mmCIF file of C-alpha atoms in Angstrom:
data_model
loop_
_atom_site.group_PDB
_atom_site.id
_atom_site.type_symbol
_atom_site.label_atom_id
_atom_site.label_comp_id
_atom_site.label_asym_id
_atom_site.label_seq_id
_atom_site.Cartn_x
_atom_site.Cartn_y
_atom_site.Cartn_z
ATOM 1 C CA MET A 1 -89.711 10.570 50.037
ATOM 2 C CA LYS A 2 -90.005 8.954 46.627
ATOM 3 C CA LEU A 3 -87.948 10.334 43.791
ATOM 4 C CA PRO A 4 -89.653 10.678 40.385
ATOM 5 C CA ILE A 5 -86.568 9.160 38.732
ATOM 6 C CA ALA A 6 -85.114 5.847 39.846
ATOM 7 C CA ILE A 7 -81.411 5.657 40.607
ATOM 8 C CA GLU A 8 -80.989 3.103 37.809
ATOM 9 C CA GLU A 9 -82.454 5.535 35.287
ATOM 10 C CA LEU A 10 -80.208 8.343 36.501
ATOM 11 C CA ILE A 11 -77.176 6.072 36.080
ATOM 12 C CA LEU A 12 -78.383 5.140 32.592
ATOM 13 C CA TYR A 13 -78.711 8.833 31.704
ATOM 14 C CA LEU A 14 -75.235 9.838 32.907
ATOM 15 C CA LEU A 15 -73.216 6.697 32.144
ATOM 16 C CA PRO A 16 -72.141 7.643 28.580
ATOM 17 C CA ILE A 17 -70.532 10.863 29.812
ATOM 18 C CA PHE A 18 -68.654 9.061 32.575
ATOM 19 C CA LEU A 19 -67.649 6.256 30.200
ATOM 20 C CA LEU A 20 -66.400 8.779 27.656
ATOM 21 C CA TRP A 21 -64.227 10.393 30.290
ATOM 22 C CA GLY A 22 -63.131 7.113 31.893
ATOM 23 C CA LEU A 23 -62.349 5.338 28.639
ATOM 24 C CA GLY A 24 -60.306 8.338 27.532
ATOM 25 C CA LYS A 25 -58.183 8.087 30.662
ATOM 26 C CA LEU A 26 -57.887 4.291 30.341
ATOM 27 C CA ILE A 27 -56.842 4.436 26.701
ATOM 28 C CA HIS A 28 -54.134 7.021 27.364
ATOM 29 C CA LYS A 29 -52.817 5.093 30.378
ATOM 30 C CA GLY A 30 -52.818 1.800 28.476
ATOM 31 C CA LEU A 31 -51.115 3.454 25.499
ATOM 32 C CA LEU A 32 -53.731 2.049 23.146
ATOM 33 C CA VAL A 33 -53.518 5.336 21.292
ATOM 34 C CA LEU A 34 -50.074 4.517 19.979
ATOM 35 C CA LYS A 35 -50.755 0.879 19.160
ATOM 36 C CA TRP A 36 -54.195 1.001 17.499
ATOM 37 C CA ASN A 37 -55.005 4.721 17.314
ATOM 38 C CA LEU A 38 -58.145 4.226 19.411
ATOM 39 C CA LYS A 39 -60.153 6.986 20.968
ATOM 40 C CA ALA A 40 -62.823 6.816 23.662
ATOM 41 C CA PRO A 41 -65.753 7.443 21.259
ATOM 42 C CA ASP A 42 -64.663 4.407 19.225
ATOM 43 C CA LEU A 43 -65.240 2.143 22.226
ATOM 44 C CA LEU A 44 -68.434 3.864 23.386
ATOM 45 C CA VAL A 45 -70.540 3.112 20.277
ATOM 46 C CA PRO A 46 -71.639 -0.438 21.302
ATOM 47 C CA PHE A 47 -72.812 0.866 24.687
ATOM 48 C CA LEU A 48 -74.762 3.628 22.977
ATOM 49 C CA PHE A 49 -76.483 1.073 20.724
ATOM 50 C CA VAL A 50 -77.562 -0.946 23.774
ATOM 51 C CA GLY A 51 -78.624 2.270 25.528
ATOM 52 C CA ILE A 52 -80.694 3.346 22.520
ATOM 53 C CA HIS A 53 -82.473 0.009 22.630
ATOM 54 C CA ILE A 54 -83.161 0.239 26.385
ATOM 55 C CA LEU A 55 -84.270 3.888 26.360
ATOM 56 C CA SER A 56 -86.533 3.488 23.346
ATOM 57 C CA ARG A 57 -88.155 0.443 24.976
ATOM 58 C CA LEU A 58 -88.687 2.447 28.168
ATOM 59 C CA SER A 59 -90.135 5.448 26.354
ATOM 60 C CA PHE A 60 -92.141 3.877 23.540
ATOM 61 C CA SER A 61 -92.300 0.120 24.337
ATOM 62 C CA GLN A 62 -90.701 -0.423 20.924
ATOM 63 C CA SER A 63 -87.031 -0.517 20.031
ATOM 64 C CA TRP A 64 -85.689 2.135 17.691
ATOM 65 C CA LEU A 65 -82.466 0.185 17.153
ATOM 66 C CA PRO A 66 -83.493 -1.457 13.832
ATOM 67 C CA TYR A 67 -84.536 1.909 12.385
ATOM 68 C CA PHE A 68 -81.358 3.549 13.633
ATOM 69 C CA THR A 69 -79.266 0.750 12.127
ATOM 70 C CA ILE A 70 -80.941 1.225 8.750
ATOM 71 C CA PHE A 71 -80.294 4.981 9.014
ATOM 72 C CA ILE A 72 -76.612 4.442 9.843
ATOM 73 C CA LEU A 73 -76.136 1.968 6.987
ATOM 74 C CA ALA A 74 -77.848 4.303 4.509
ATOM 75 C CA ILE A 75 -75.587 7.154 5.609
ATOM 76 C CA GLY A 76 -72.631 4.792 5.197
ATOM 77 C CA ILE A 77 -73.612 4.210 1.575
ATOM 78 C CA VAL A 78 -73.894 7.963 1.007
ATOM 79 C CA ILE A 79 -70.471 8.562 2.604
ATOM 80 C CA LEU A 80 -68.965 5.811 0.456
ATOM 81 C CA MET A 81 -70.411 7.253 -2.746
ATOM 82 C CA MET A 82 -69.278 10.784 -1.838
ATOM 83 C CA LEU A 83 -65.734 9.577 -1.172
ATOM 84 C CA ALA A 84 -65.717 7.625 -4.444
ATOM 85 C CA VAL A 85 -66.890 10.625 -6.462
ATOM 86 C CA LYS A 86 -64.632 13.134 -4.691
ATOM 87 C CA LYS A 87 -61.411 11.083 -4.673
ATOM 88 C CA GLY A 88 -62.078 8.796 -7.631
ATOM 89 C CA GLU A 89 -61.281 5.754 -5.480
ATOM 90 C CA ILE A 90 -62.422 4.153 -2.261
ATOM 91 C CA LEU A 91 -59.923 4.252 0.575
ATOM 92 C CA TYR A 92 -61.344 1.844 3.122
ATOM 93 C CA SER A 93 -59.313 3.093 6.069
ATOM 94 C CA GLN A 94 -60.567 6.641 5.477
ATOM 95 C CA PHE A 95 -64.135 5.422 4.943
ATOM 96 C CA PHE A 96 -64.277 3.308 8.111
ATOM 97 C CA LYS A 97 -62.812 6.074 10.254
ATOM 98 C CA LEU A 98 -65.285 8.638 8.900
ATOM 99 C CA PHE A 99 -68.196 6.181 9.113
ATOM 100 C CA TRP A 100 -67.402 5.116 12.686
ATOM 101 C CA ARG A 101 -67.054 8.707 13.883
ATOM 102 C CA PHE A 102 -70.352 9.633 12.243
ATOM 103 C CA THR A 103 -71.921 6.594 13.912
ATOM 104 C CA PHE A 104 -70.677 7.824 17.293
ATOM 105 C CA ILE A 105 -71.992 11.365 16.810
ATOM 106 C CA SER A 106 -75.420 10.290 15.588
ATOM 107 C CA SER A 107 -75.828 7.588 18.254
ATOM 108 C CA PHE A 108 -74.750 10.026 21.001
ATOM 109 C CA ILE A 109 -77.294 12.582 19.779
ATOM 110 C CA LEU A 110 -80.084 9.994 19.516
ATOM 111 C CA TYR A 111 -79.212 8.617 22.965
ATOM 112 C CA TYR A 112 -79.662 12.008 24.601
ATOM 113 C CA VAL A 113 -82.774 12.796 22.552
ATOM 114 C CA LEU A 114 -84.237 9.607 24.029
ATOM 115 C CA VAL A 115 -83.083 10.683 27.503
ATOM 116 C CA VAL A 116 -84.930 14.001 27.114
ATOM 117 C CA ILE A 117 -88.041 12.222 25.805
ATOM 118 C CA ASN A 118 -87.946 9.811 28.735
ATOM 119 C CA LEU A 119 -87.535 12.685 31.238
ATOM 120 C CA VAL A 120 -90.435 14.584 29.670
ATOM 121 C CA LYS A 121 -92.632 11.477 29.849
ATOM 122 C CA THR A 122 -91.625 10.987 33.485
ATOM 123 C CA PHE A 123 -92.472 14.503 34.605
ATOM 124 C CA ILE A 124 -95.560 15.093 32.457
#
């Protein structure tokens, strides 16, 4: 019996959730939280970028990564200007934390939008 989804694709679809959970456990065991104030989403962003590239190539035969990078950088400029207007100064530690967390959220959402698109293309 042939499955409509390959095992490799299923692993690609579920890996960010398992990495999020596993990296969270690893960070707390390694006490990286106390030393560098790292969280699991901070380490997951590079994987999500690679996953966005792979999934967009599978679904559309074109990578969405350059467009997503331009979107993220444009949002970074908007965040920077909003912080400068609101606070009257630019606090880089606050900006980078806010920017990196926004990058995680938007890349996680885009990753799973691409997963849904790829599943729809597989079954239709």
